[in-house]
Amino acid sequence: MDQTLPFKYVSSDEESRSLETVDVYVSDVKPEETGPIIKFIKKYCPREGILDHVKRIKKTSHDKGFTLTVLICSVESITFTDLIALIKNHNLNSILKPRIQQVCKYPAITRTQFDEWRKLWPINFIEDPKRELKFTLKEIENIEQYMERAIKLSIQAKLKGEIPIGCIMIDPKNNVILSESFDTRNSTKHPLSHAILNCINNVASLEKSNYLEKSNKIEIIQKQKKQPVDVVININSESFSYQQNNNESKTTYLCKGFDIFITHEPCIMCSMALVHSRIGRVFYGHSNKVSGGLGSCYKIHTHNSLNHHFKVFKGLLQHKIDDLSIDC
Amino acid sequence: METIHHKYMREALNHAQEAYDNQEIPVGCLFVLDDKIIGSGRNRTNETFNGTRHAEFEAIDQILSSGEYTSEVFQRCILYVTVEPCVMCSYALRQLRIKHVYYGCANERFGGTGSVFDIHQDPQLTLHPAYPCEGGYYRDESIMLLRKFYVRENEKAPVPKRKHKRVLKTEITPMKK
Ligand SMILES: [Zn+2]
Ligand SMILES: [Zn+2]
């Protein structure tokens, strides 16, 4: 991640977590004596789930060669006295001399965490390829242009006496703009007419009319089929896939894979509306400290018990939004 | 004991049943002002293609579009809803300064008034006042309606999710305190 981006990734608490440790028993061992020791540990100190990310053996190189240190078990699982007794019972007290060591408590998710936390004691790390946050120059250019449009919408809102929050939803696969909207709380006298809800409502009615149009078309074609005339029937494959998907819940996937660009961080209500709509990514400018649901007050996009997660980026063109900044 | 809250929740359950009869997730609700129902709603997410059209939003929009009330009315309203409001609706209700909320069963996956978050009383949300929220009114009936719905959905699916036919579970674990 050497790329300098004009926006900042809003990480989950797990991703931004700093080092927390847990105490374990370890012992230095001679290479030729590791056999019986590992056998003993495997039998009497089975792997604990909480230590799955921690390596069993640490190798420390120095000028006289190297030292091997083996991890026995967590301090939580057995008292020091009981452990000493157990070792003595197996006649290993001459080669296994436990002491307490700290290891990192949680698995590393980012490379930065891994590089930092492994210094304490070696750990496993599998980088999730989906975490890759690189953008092509063209993508960044598009992203900035979409935010410019959202800002224009917020200025439009302001001129109409509305709260200046603008938003735009696009399909990044073909760069089609699906909906442009702004906050209309003032004119509608409806306290919940936020830009995002307006945007989702637009996309939903669009989707519904497309669907009805297509199922109508199919109905007409089916009626025509019954008549033995040589009508040229032109059915595109899309209409059929639409019909086949009839039984699936359409709403579940309403905004699947779509991007939303909004001048201000969505409130908690709107953030959850984006979860319900299965949004793909969210880019916003100004952070909303009083009710923001995507980084400020809550991190709804990464919450463990919610069933849909998405990526969020903040601070995009923020300097252009500062004049319009408002917390509500 | 049958209280006034049970009376209204029974009515909310009728709306949930209507959702069930229309292939929607069975959640129903109503807003009560001075012991009078001023609006009601039920889930319409499938019909509208819109995952945000929860019962609460349906009822709120009905009340505001009637022309009889302004949004200030919610400050004096009690909401009865068969399932704990989700995170989205919990904050919507807070913005409306709702007076009191009573619900049937908890919403383990999305609940915003106790299950996942405590949006109704989170002190860091200073723009709008906290509101009291109590569950457990006709809880078993609300749960059974949801279960019936999911069993039916699974049977309708072209490829049922499990090998065995899903049976309707009837025992209900007691409510967590
Ligand atoms: Zn909002
Ligand atoms: Zn809801």
Short mmCIF file of C-alpha atoms and ligand atoms in Angstrom, two decimals:
data_model
loop_
_atom_site.label_atom_id
_atom_site.label_comp_id
_atom_site.label_asym_id
_atom_site.label_seq_id
_atom_site.Cartn_x
_atom_site.Cartn_y
_atom_site.Cartn_z
CA MET A 1 0.00 0.00 0.00
CA ASP A 2 2.57 2.57 -1.09
CA GLN A 3 -0.05 4.28 -3.20
CA THR A 4 -1.11 7.70 -1.94
CA LEU A 5 -4.86 7.87 -2.31
CA PRO A 6 -7.05 10.96 -2.20
CA PHE A 7 -9.22 9.20 0.37
CA LYS A 8 -8.72 7.09 3.48
CA TYR A 9 -9.81 3.51 4.09
CA VAL A 10 -12.16 3.20 7.08
CA SER A 11 -10.81 0.07 8.71
CA SER A 12 -12.57 -2.28 11.10
CA ASP A 13 -11.59 -2.34 14.76
CA GLU A 14 -9.78 -5.62 14.11
CA GLU A 15 -7.72 -4.06 11.34
CA SER A 16 -6.76 -0.97 13.32
CA ARG A 17 -6.16 -2.81 16.58
CA SER A 18 -2.76 -2.30 18.22
CA LEU A 19 -0.79 -4.99 19.98
CA GLU A 20 -2.46 -6.82 22.85
CA THR A 21 -0.66 -9.68 24.53
CA VAL A 22 -1.38 -12.88 26.40
CA ASP A 23 0.96 -14.73 28.78
CA VAL A 24 2.24 -18.20 27.89
CA TYR A 25 4.78 -20.65 29.32
CA VAL A 26 7.86 -21.19 27.19
CA SER A 27 11.16 -22.96 27.66
CA ASP A 28 14.51 -22.94 25.87
CA VAL A 29 15.32 -26.40 24.54
CA LYS A 30 18.33 -28.07 22.98
CA PRO A 31 17.76 -29.16 19.36
CA GLU A 32 18.55 -32.80 20.19
CA GLU A 33 16.02 -32.82 23.02
CA THR A 34 13.04 -31.38 21.13
CA GLY A 35 11.66 -34.87 20.27
CA PRO A 36 10.45 -35.98 23.73
CA ILE A 37 9.48 -32.41 24.63
CA ILE A 38 7.21 -31.96 21.60
CA LYS A 39 5.68 -35.38 22.29
CA PHE A 40 4.98 -34.36 25.87
CA ILE A 41 3.48 -31.02 24.86
CA LYS A 42 1.27 -32.58 22.18
CA LYS A 43 -0.12 -35.04 24.68
CA TYR A 44 -0.57 -32.89 27.76
CA CYS A 45 -0.86 -29.38 26.43
CA PRO A 46 -3.11 -29.66 23.38
CA ARG A 47 -3.30 -26.71 21.00
CA GLU A 48 -5.58 -24.03 22.30
CA GLY A 49 -7.88 -22.21 19.89
CA ILE A 50 -6.85 -18.84 21.26
CA LEU A 51 -3.24 -19.56 20.26
CA ASP A 52 -3.95 -20.85 16.74
CA HIS A 53 -2.15 -17.89 15.19
CA VAL A 54 1.00 -18.35 17.30
CA LYS A 55 3.93 -20.54 16.20
CA ARG A 56 5.05 -23.37 18.45
CA ILE A 57 8.79 -22.80 18.21
CA LYS A 58 10.89 -19.65 18.12
CA LYS A 59 14.39 -19.74 16.69
CA THR A 60 16.73 -16.98 17.80
CA SER A 61 19.99 -16.65 15.87
CA HIS A 62 23.12 -15.28 17.54
CA ASP A 63 26.88 -15.43 16.99
CA LYS A 64 27.23 -18.83 18.70
CA GLY A 65 24.52 -20.40 16.54
CA PHE A 66 20.88 -20.33 17.55
CA THR A 67 18.52 -20.95 20.46
CA LEU A 68 15.24 -22.82 20.19
CA THR A 69 12.39 -21.81 22.47
CA VAL A 70 9.23 -23.86 22.62
CA LEU A 71 5.77 -22.65 23.61
CA ILE A 72 4.17 -24.98 26.15
CA CYS A 73 0.71 -23.57 26.83
CA SER A 74 -1.15 -20.47 27.98
CA VAL A 75 -0.80 -19.31 31.56
CA GLU A 76 -4.57 -19.35 31.74
CA SER A 77 -4.76 -23.12 31.19
CA ILE A 78 -2.61 -24.31 34.11
CA THR A 79 -0.95 -22.89 37.23
CA PHE A 80 2.83 -22.70 37.35
CA THR A 81 2.97 -25.18 40.27
CA ASP A 82 0.79 -27.72 38.45
CA LEU A 83 2.88 -27.38 35.30
CA ILE A 84 6.13 -27.95 37.22
CA ALA A 85 4.59 -31.03 38.86
CA LEU A 86 3.44 -32.36 35.49
CA ILE A 87 6.89 -31.90 33.99
CA LYS A 88 8.49 -33.59 37.00
CA ASN A 89 6.11 -36.56 36.71
CA HIS A 90 7.41 -37.15 33.21
CA ASN A 91 11.04 -36.78 34.23
CA LEU A 92 11.51 -33.82 31.93
CA ASN A 93 12.48 -31.33 34.64
CA SER A 94 16.12 -31.33 33.57
CA ILE A 95 15.36 -30.26 29.99
CA LEU A 96 12.10 -28.30 30.30
CA LYS A 97 12.31 -25.16 32.44
CA PRO A 98 9.19 -23.06 31.96
CA ARG A 99 9.18 -19.28 32.18
CA ILE A 100 6.52 -16.76 31.26
CA GLN A 101 6.58 -14.98 27.89
CA GLN A 102 4.15 -12.63 26.15
CA VAL A 103 2.76 -13.40 22.71
CA CYS A 104 0.23 -11.42 20.68
CA LYS A 105 -3.36 -12.13 21.62
CA TYR A 106 -5.11 -11.77 18.25
CA PRO A 107 -4.26 -12.92 14.73
CA ALA A 108 -2.76 -10.20 12.53
CA ILE A 109 -5.05 -9.06 9.71
CA THR A 110 -2.88 -6.38 8.11
CA ARG A 111 0.78 -6.61 7.11
CA THR A 112 1.58 -3.69 9.42
CA GLN A 113 0.19 -5.62 12.39
CA PHE A 114 2.09 -8.73 11.33
CA ASP A 115 5.42 -6.92 10.99
CA GLU A 116 4.97 -5.31 14.38
CA TRP A 117 3.53 -8.21 16.37
CA ARG A 118 5.91 -10.93 15.13
CA LYS A 119 8.81 -9.17 16.90
CA LEU A 120 7.46 -10.49 20.19
CA TRP A 121 7.06 -14.11 19.13
CA PRO A 122 6.63 -15.68 15.65
CA ILE A 123 3.06 -15.83 14.33
CA ASN A 124 1.24 -17.11 11.28
CA PHE A 125 -0.11 -14.69 8.73
CA ILE A 126 -2.21 -15.26 5.63
CA GLU A 127 -2.84 -12.05 3.76
CA ASP A 128 -6.42 -11.81 2.50
CA PRO A 129 -6.16 -10.93 -1.21
CA LYS A 130 -9.55 -9.19 -0.98
CA ARG A 131 -8.04 -6.67 1.43
CA GLU A 132 -5.87 -5.32 -1.38
CA LEU A 133 -6.74 -1.65 -1.61
CA LYS A 134 -5.11 -0.57 -4.84
CA PHE A 135 -6.77 1.65 -7.41
CA THR A 136 -5.74 2.41 -10.97
CA LEU A 137 -5.24 6.05 -11.93
CA LYS A 138 -8.33 5.82 -14.11
CA GLU A 139 -10.38 4.52 -11.18
CA ILE A 140 -9.20 7.36 -8.95
CA GLU A 141 -10.07 9.85 -11.67
CA ASN A 142 -13.58 8.38 -11.95
CA ILE A 143 -14.00 8.33 -8.18
CA GLU A 144 -13.13 12.02 -7.96
CA GLN A 145 -15.49 12.86 -10.79
CA TYR A 146 -18.37 11.06 -9.13
CA MET A 147 -17.71 12.93 -5.91
CA GLU A 148 -17.67 16.21 -7.86
CA ARG A 149 -21.16 15.32 -9.05
CA ALA A 150 -22.29 14.53 -5.52
CA ILE A 151 -20.96 17.94 -4.43
CA LYS A 152 -22.89 19.61 -7.26
CA LEU A 153 -26.02 17.87 -5.99
CA SER A 154 -25.39 19.12 -2.47
CA ILE A 155 -25.01 22.68 -3.77
CA GLN A 156 -28.26 22.24 -5.67
CA ALA A 157 -29.87 21.08 -2.42
CA LYS A 158 -28.56 24.13 -0.59
CA LEU A 159 -29.99 26.47 -3.23
CA LYS A 160 -33.36 24.81 -2.74
CA GLY A 161 -33.24 25.38 0.99
CA GLU A 162 -32.40 21.80 1.79
CA ILE A 163 -29.66 20.39 3.99
CA PRO A 164 -26.65 20.32 1.60
CA ILE A 165 -26.01 16.59 1.32
CA GLY A 166 -25.75 15.07 -2.14
CA CYS A 167 -25.30 11.50 -3.24
CA ILE A 168 -24.96 9.42 -6.36
CA MET A 169 -25.11 5.67 -6.93
CA ILE A 170 -23.25 4.03 -9.78
CA ASP A 171 -22.57 0.59 -11.16
CA PRO A 172 -18.75 0.43 -11.32
CA LYS A 173 -18.84 -2.44 -13.83
CA ASN A 174 -20.09 -0.17 -16.62
CA ASN A 175 -19.90 3.28 -14.99
CA VAL A 176 -23.64 3.77 -15.33
CA ILE A 177 -25.19 6.31 -12.98
CA LEU A 178 -28.21 4.68 -11.34
CA SER A 179 -29.48 7.50 -9.21
CA GLU A 180 -28.66 11.04 -8.14
CA SER A 181 -30.30 12.46 -5.06
CA PHE A 182 -30.00 14.90 -2.21
CA ASP A 183 -31.44 15.43 1.22
CA THR A 184 -35.08 16.57 1.13
CA ARG A 185 -35.94 16.71 4.82
CA ASN A 186 -36.96 20.37 4.65
CA SER A 187 -39.20 20.39 1.60
CA THR A 188 -40.94 17.10 2.35
CA LYS A 189 -41.25 17.90 6.07
CA HIS A 190 -40.23 14.30 6.55
CA PRO A 191 -37.30 13.95 8.97
CA LEU A 192 -36.20 10.69 7.36
CA SER A 193 -35.84 11.89 3.76
CA HIS A 194 -32.07 11.62 3.87
CA ALA A 195 -30.04 11.57 0.65
CA ILE A 196 -29.22 7.86 0.88
CA LEU A 197 -32.77 6.71 1.55
CA ASN A 198 -33.93 8.87 -1.35
CA CYS A 199 -31.27 7.29 -3.52
CA ILE A 200 -32.20 3.71 -2.54
CA ASN A 201 -35.89 4.47 -3.10
CA ASN A 202 -35.11 5.76 -6.62
CA VAL A 203 -33.10 2.67 -7.50
CA ALA A 204 -35.81 0.39 -6.11
CA SER A 205 -38.61 1.98 -8.13
CA LEU A 206 -36.42 1.90 -11.22
CA GLU A 207 -35.71 -1.77 -10.63
CA LYS A 208 -39.36 -2.51 -10.07
CA SER A 209 -40.55 -0.78 -13.23
CA ASN A 210 -37.83 -2.54 -15.25
CA TYR A 211 -38.99 -5.81 -13.83
CA LEU A 212 -42.65 -5.17 -14.55
CA GLU A 213 -41.84 -4.04 -18.07
CA LYS A 214 -39.85 -7.18 -18.69
CA SER A 215 -42.41 -9.55 -17.25
CA ASN A 216 -45.06 -7.80 -19.35
CA LYS A 217 -42.96 -8.33 -22.44
CA ILE A 218 -42.62 -12.00 -21.64
CA GLU A 219 -46.35 -12.30 -21.06
CA ILE A 220 -47.08 -10.74 -24.45
CA ILE A 221 -44.58 -13.00 -26.12
CA GLN A 222 -46.05 -16.04 -24.43
CA LYS A 223 -49.51 -15.06 -25.61
CA GLN A 224 -48.20 -14.65 -29.12
CA LYS A 225 -46.56 -18.02 -28.96
CA LYS A 226 -49.90 -19.73 -28.54
CA GLN A 227 -51.05 -18.43 -31.90
CA PRO A 228 -49.71 -20.37 -34.84
CA VAL A 229 -48.46 -17.34 -36.73
CA ASP A 230 -44.98 -16.66 -37.92
CA VAL A 231 -44.25 -13.80 -35.57
CA VAL A 232 -40.58 -13.10 -35.13
CA ILE A 233 -40.09 -13.28 -31.43
CA ASN A 234 -37.24 -11.30 -30.12
CA ILE A 235 -36.38 -12.24 -26.60
CA ASN A 236 -33.15 -11.17 -25.08
CA SER A 237 -31.52 -13.55 -22.69
CA GLU A 238 -31.78 -11.02 -19.89
CA SER A 239 -35.55 -11.20 -19.73
CA PHE A 240 -35.37 -14.88 -19.16
CA SER A 241 -32.80 -14.77 -16.45
CA TYR A 242 -35.04 -12.21 -14.80
CA GLN A 243 -37.95 -14.57 -14.87
CA GLN A 244 -35.95 -17.50 -13.65
CA ASN A 245 -34.86 -15.51 -10.66
CA ASN A 246 -38.43 -14.81 -9.72
CA ASN A 247 -38.33 -17.00 -6.67
CA GLU A 248 -35.22 -15.46 -5.22
CA SER A 249 -35.58 -12.45 -3.04
CA LYS A 250 -34.90 -9.55 -5.39
CA THR A 251 -34.56 -7.00 -2.66
CA THR A 252 -31.66 -8.78 -1.06
CA TYR A 253 -29.44 -7.90 -3.98
CA LEU A 254 -30.83 -4.47 -4.86
CA CYS A 255 -27.52 -2.58 -4.75
CA LYS A 256 -25.15 -5.53 -4.86
CA GLY A 257 -21.78 -4.43 -6.18
CA PHE A 258 -22.83 -0.79 -6.59
CA ASP A 259 -20.82 2.20 -5.37
CA ILE A 260 -22.26 5.17 -3.54
CA PHE A 261 -20.63 8.61 -3.40
CA ILE A 262 -21.95 10.95 -0.74
CA THR A 263 -20.68 14.30 0.47
CA HIS A 264 -21.25 13.47 4.17
CA GLU A 265 -20.82 10.29 6.17
CA PRO A 266 -24.18 8.46 6.28
CA CYS A 267 -26.02 8.46 9.61
CA ILE A 268 -26.70 5.20 11.46
CA MET A 269 -30.10 4.78 9.80
CA CYS A 270 -28.71 5.25 6.30
CA SER A 271 -25.67 3.06 7.01
CA MET A 272 -27.96 0.20 7.99
CA ALA A 273 -30.16 0.89 4.94
CA LEU A 274 -27.00 0.28 2.87
CA VAL A 275 -26.51 -3.05 4.66
CA HIS A 276 -30.12 -4.01 3.89
CA SER A 277 -29.50 -3.11 0.22
CA ARG A 278 -26.16 -4.96 -0.01
CA ILE A 279 -24.16 -1.96 -1.24
CA GLY A 280 -20.70 -2.68 -2.67
CA ARG A 281 -18.55 0.31 -1.61
CA VAL A 282 -19.11 3.73 -0.05
CA PHE A 283 -17.02 6.88 -0.59
CA TYR A 284 -17.72 9.95 1.51
CA GLY A 285 -16.11 13.31 2.16
CA HIS A 286 -16.99 14.87 5.49
CA SER A 287 -17.10 12.74 8.65
CA ASN A 288 -20.26 12.99 10.73
CA LYS A 289 -19.17 13.00 14.37
CA VAL A 290 -22.66 13.11 15.88
CA SER A 291 -24.48 10.31 14.09
CA GLY A 292 -22.10 8.75 11.53
CA GLY A 293 -22.54 5.02 11.06
CA LEU A 294 -19.51 4.30 8.87
CA GLY A 295 -16.57 5.17 11.08
CA SER A 296 -17.51 7.99 13.47
CA CYS A 297 -20.06 6.67 15.99
CA TYR A 298 -20.38 3.13 14.68
CA LYS A 299 -18.66 0.94 12.10
CA ILE A 300 -21.77 -0.72 10.74
CA HIS A 301 -19.92 -1.81 7.56
CA THR A 302 -17.60 -4.13 9.47
CA HIS A 303 -19.67 -5.21 12.44
CA ASN A 304 -19.25 -8.90 13.21
CA SER A 305 -22.88 -9.79 13.83
CA LEU A 306 -24.27 -8.01 10.76
CA ASN A 307 -24.51 -10.24 7.72
CA HIS A 308 -23.14 -7.93 5.04
CA HIS A 309 -19.81 -6.11 5.09
CA PHE A 310 -18.55 -3.52 2.64
CA LYS A 311 -15.57 -1.24 2.12
CA VAL A 312 -15.75 2.41 3.09
CA PHE A 313 -13.44 5.29 2.14
CA LYS A 314 -13.56 8.74 3.68
CA GLY A 315 -12.09 12.20 3.20
CA LEU A 316 -12.64 12.24 -0.56
CA LEU A 317 -12.49 15.87 -1.83
CA GLN A 318 -13.10 16.96 1.74
CA HIS A 319 -11.63 20.44 1.16
CA LYS A 320 -14.43 21.10 -1.32
CA ILE A 321 -17.10 19.97 1.13
CA ASP A 322 -15.91 21.91 4.16
CA ASP A 323 -18.09 24.90 3.19
CA LEU A 324 -21.07 22.59 3.19
CA SER A 325 -20.14 20.73 6.32
CA ILE A 326 -23.01 20.10 8.64
CA ASP A 327 -23.60 17.50 11.29
CA CYS A 328 -27.05 16.00 11.36
CA MET B 1 -52.56 -10.81 32.25
CA GLU B 2 -53.99 -9.03 29.24
CA THR B 3 -52.85 -5.40 29.37
CA ILE B 4 -53.54 -2.52 27.00
CA HIS B 5 -50.13 -3.28 25.46
CA HIS B 6 -51.28 -6.80 24.65
CA LYS B 7 -54.39 -5.42 23.00
CA TYR B 8 -52.32 -3.26 20.64
CA MET B 9 -49.73 -5.94 20.05
CA ARG B 10 -52.50 -8.34 19.02
CA GLU B 11 -53.49 -5.77 16.41
CA ALA B 12 -49.85 -5.41 15.27
CA LEU B 13 -49.74 -9.20 14.90
CA ASN B 14 -52.67 -8.98 12.50
CA HIS B 15 -50.52 -6.74 10.29
CA ALA B 16 -47.65 -9.21 10.56
CA GLN B 17 -50.06 -11.95 9.47
CA GLU B 18 -51.03 -9.83 6.47
CA ALA B 19 -47.33 -9.61 5.53
CA TYR B 20 -47.08 -13.39 5.85
CA ASP B 21 -50.13 -13.86 3.62
CA ASN B 22 -48.43 -11.65 1.01
CA GLN B 23 -45.10 -13.51 0.97
CA GLU B 24 -43.35 -10.89 3.06
CA ILE B 25 -41.30 -11.31 6.24
CA PRO B 26 -44.06 -11.22 8.88
CA VAL B 27 -43.47 -8.06 10.86
CA GLY B 28 -46.27 -5.64 11.67
CA CYS B 29 -46.56 -2.45 13.67
CA LEU B 30 -48.77 0.45 14.67
CA PHE B 31 -48.43 3.90 16.19
CA VAL B 32 -50.75 4.90 19.00
CA LEU B 33 -51.52 8.50 19.94
CA ASP B 34 -53.66 9.17 23.04
CA ASP B 35 -55.04 5.64 22.96
CA LYS B 36 -55.91 5.82 19.27
CA ILE B 37 -54.19 4.02 16.39
CA ILE B 38 -53.06 6.70 13.91
CA GLY B 39 -51.10 4.51 11.50
CA SER B 40 -50.03 0.96 10.84
CA GLY B 41 -47.70 -0.93 8.56
CA ARG B 42 -46.19 -4.24 7.67
CA ASN B 43 -43.09 -5.35 5.85
CA ARG B 44 -43.15 -4.78 2.07
CA THR B 45 -39.55 -5.39 1.03
CA ASN B 46 -40.36 -7.91 -1.71
CA GLU B 47 -43.27 -6.04 -3.23
CA THR B 48 -41.30 -2.78 -3.43
CA PHE B 49 -37.93 -4.34 -4.39
CA ASN B 50 -36.64 -2.27 -1.52
CA GLY B 51 -34.88 -3.80 1.49
CA THR B 52 -35.60 -0.71 3.57
CA ARG B 53 -39.39 -0.91 3.42
CA HIS B 54 -39.81 -2.26 6.94
CA ALA B 55 -43.13 -2.11 8.79
CA GLU B 56 -42.04 0.97 10.76
CA PHE B 57 -41.25 2.95 7.60
CA GLU B 58 -44.54 1.96 6.02
CA ALA B 59 -46.45 3.23 9.04
CA ILE B 60 -44.39 6.42 9.42
CA ASP B 61 -44.91 7.31 5.75
CA GLN B 62 -48.62 6.56 6.05
CA ILE B 63 -48.96 8.96 8.98
CA LEU B 64 -46.92 11.76 7.40
CA SER B 65 -48.61 11.49 4.00
CA SER B 66 -52.10 11.57 5.53
CA GLY B 67 -51.78 15.31 5.91
CA GLU B 68 -53.30 15.12 9.37
CA TYR B 69 -50.07 15.16 11.32
CA THR B 70 -46.65 16.78 11.25
CA SER B 71 -43.55 14.86 12.24
CA GLU B 72 -43.79 16.29 15.78
CA VAL B 73 -46.63 13.87 16.41
CA PHE B 74 -44.21 10.99 17.01
CA GLN B 75 -42.99 12.64 20.22
CA ARG B 76 -46.37 11.74 21.68
CA CYS B 77 -46.70 8.32 20.02
CA ILE B 78 -46.17 4.79 21.26
CA LEU B 79 -44.97 2.22 18.74
CA TYR B 80 -46.05 -1.41 18.94
CA VAL B 81 -44.03 -3.67 16.65
CA THR B 82 -44.00 -7.47 16.59
CA VAL B 83 -40.20 -7.72 16.22
CA GLU B 84 -37.47 -5.57 17.82
CA PRO B 85 -36.68 -2.64 15.49
CA CYS B 86 -33.57 -3.13 13.35
CA VAL B 87 -30.57 -0.78 13.55
CA MET B 88 -31.99 1.36 10.74
CA CYS B 89 -35.46 1.69 12.27
CA SER B 90 -34.03 2.20 15.78
CA TYR B 91 -32.25 5.34 14.66
CA ALA B 92 -35.21 6.44 12.53
CA LEU B 93 -37.37 6.28 15.67
CA ARG B 94 -34.79 8.20 17.63
CA GLN B 95 -34.79 10.96 15.01
CA LEU B 96 -38.56 11.12 15.29
CA ARG B 97 -38.22 11.44 19.10
CA ILE B 98 -40.57 8.54 19.64
CA LYS B 99 -42.07 8.42 23.13
CA HIS B 100 -42.05 4.68 23.82
CA VAL B 101 -41.55 1.39 21.95
CA TYR B 102 -43.00 -2.02 22.79
CA TYR B 103 -42.02 -5.07 20.76
CA GLY B 104 -42.76 -8.80 20.61
CA CYS B 105 -39.60 -10.82 20.06
CA ALA B 106 -35.93 -9.84 19.84
CA ASN B 107 -34.17 -9.47 16.49
CA GLU B 108 -30.88 -11.29 17.06
CA ARG B 109 -29.43 -10.47 13.64
CA PHE B 110 -30.32 -6.81 13.15
CA GLY B 111 -31.86 -5.54 16.38
CA GLY B 112 -30.94 -1.97 17.27
CA THR B 113 -32.57 -1.72 20.69
CA GLY B 114 -30.59 -4.29 22.62
CA SER B 115 -29.66 -7.23 20.38
CA VAL B 116 -26.84 -5.87 18.21
CA PHE B 117 -26.65 -2.24 19.39
CA ASP B 118 -28.40 0.00 21.93
CA ILE B 119 -29.30 2.79 19.51
CA HIS B 120 -32.37 3.75 21.58
CA GLN B 121 -30.29 4.84 24.55
CA ASP B 122 -26.70 5.29 23.35
CA PRO B 123 -25.54 8.44 25.20
CA GLN B 124 -23.03 9.44 22.49
CA LEU B 125 -25.93 10.14 20.10
CA THR B 126 -26.72 13.60 21.39
CA LEU B 127 -28.89 15.02 18.61
CA HIS B 128 -32.06 13.25 19.66
CA PRO B 129 -33.29 12.03 23.06
CA ALA B 130 -33.10 8.39 24.13
CA TYR B 131 -36.34 6.44 24.27
CA PRO B 132 -37.56 3.51 26.39
CA CYS B 133 -38.03 0.17 24.64
CA GLU B 134 -39.50 -3.02 26.10
CA GLY B 135 -39.89 -6.46 24.56
CA GLY B 136 -41.78 -9.64 25.33
CA TYR B 137 -45.35 -8.77 24.36
CA TYR B 138 -46.82 -11.77 22.49
CA ARG B 139 -43.24 -12.84 21.93
CA ASP B 140 -44.06 -16.50 21.20
CA GLU B 141 -46.66 -15.57 18.60
CA SER B 142 -44.20 -13.25 16.85
CA ILE B 143 -41.50 -15.92 16.79
CA MET B 144 -43.86 -18.61 15.51
CA LEU B 145 -44.99 -16.42 12.64
CA LEU B 146 -41.36 -15.80 11.62
CA ARG B 147 -40.54 -19.51 11.86
CA LYS B 148 -43.55 -20.44 9.76
CA PHE B 149 -42.39 -17.94 7.16
CA TYR B 150 -38.85 -19.32 6.94
CA VAL B 151 -40.04 -22.92 6.75
CA ARG B 152 -42.33 -21.98 3.88
CA GLU B 153 -39.56 -20.01 2.10
CA ASN B 154 -37.27 -22.99 2.31
CA GLU B 155 -39.88 -25.31 0.83
CA LYS B 156 -40.44 -22.90 -2.04
CA ALA B 157 -36.76 -22.68 -2.92
CA PRO B 158 -35.86 -24.58 -6.12
CA VAL B 159 -33.09 -26.35 -4.22
CA PRO B 160 -34.03 -26.68 -0.55
CA LYS B 161 -31.17 -25.65 1.65
CA ARG B 162 -31.17 -28.82 3.72
CA LYS B 163 -31.63 -32.46 2.86
CA HIS B 164 -34.40 -32.98 5.35
CA LYS B 165 -37.62 -31.18 5.15
CA ARG B 166 -37.43 -28.41 7.67
CA VAL B 167 -39.94 -28.96 10.43
CA LEU B 168 -41.60 -26.22 12.35
CA LYS B 169 -39.99 -25.98 15.76
CA THR B 170 -42.59 -25.24 18.40
CA GLU B 171 -40.65 -25.01 21.64
CA ILE B 172 -39.46 -21.54 22.49
CA THR B 173 -36.58 -20.79 24.81
CA PRO B 174 -37.40 -18.37 27.60
CA MET B 175 -36.57 -14.74 27.12
CA LYS B 176 -33.16 -13.48 28.24
CA LYS B 177 -33.37 -11.05 31.09
ZN ZN C 1 -29.16 9.35 7.17
ZN ZN C 2 -36.11 -2.00 10.36
#
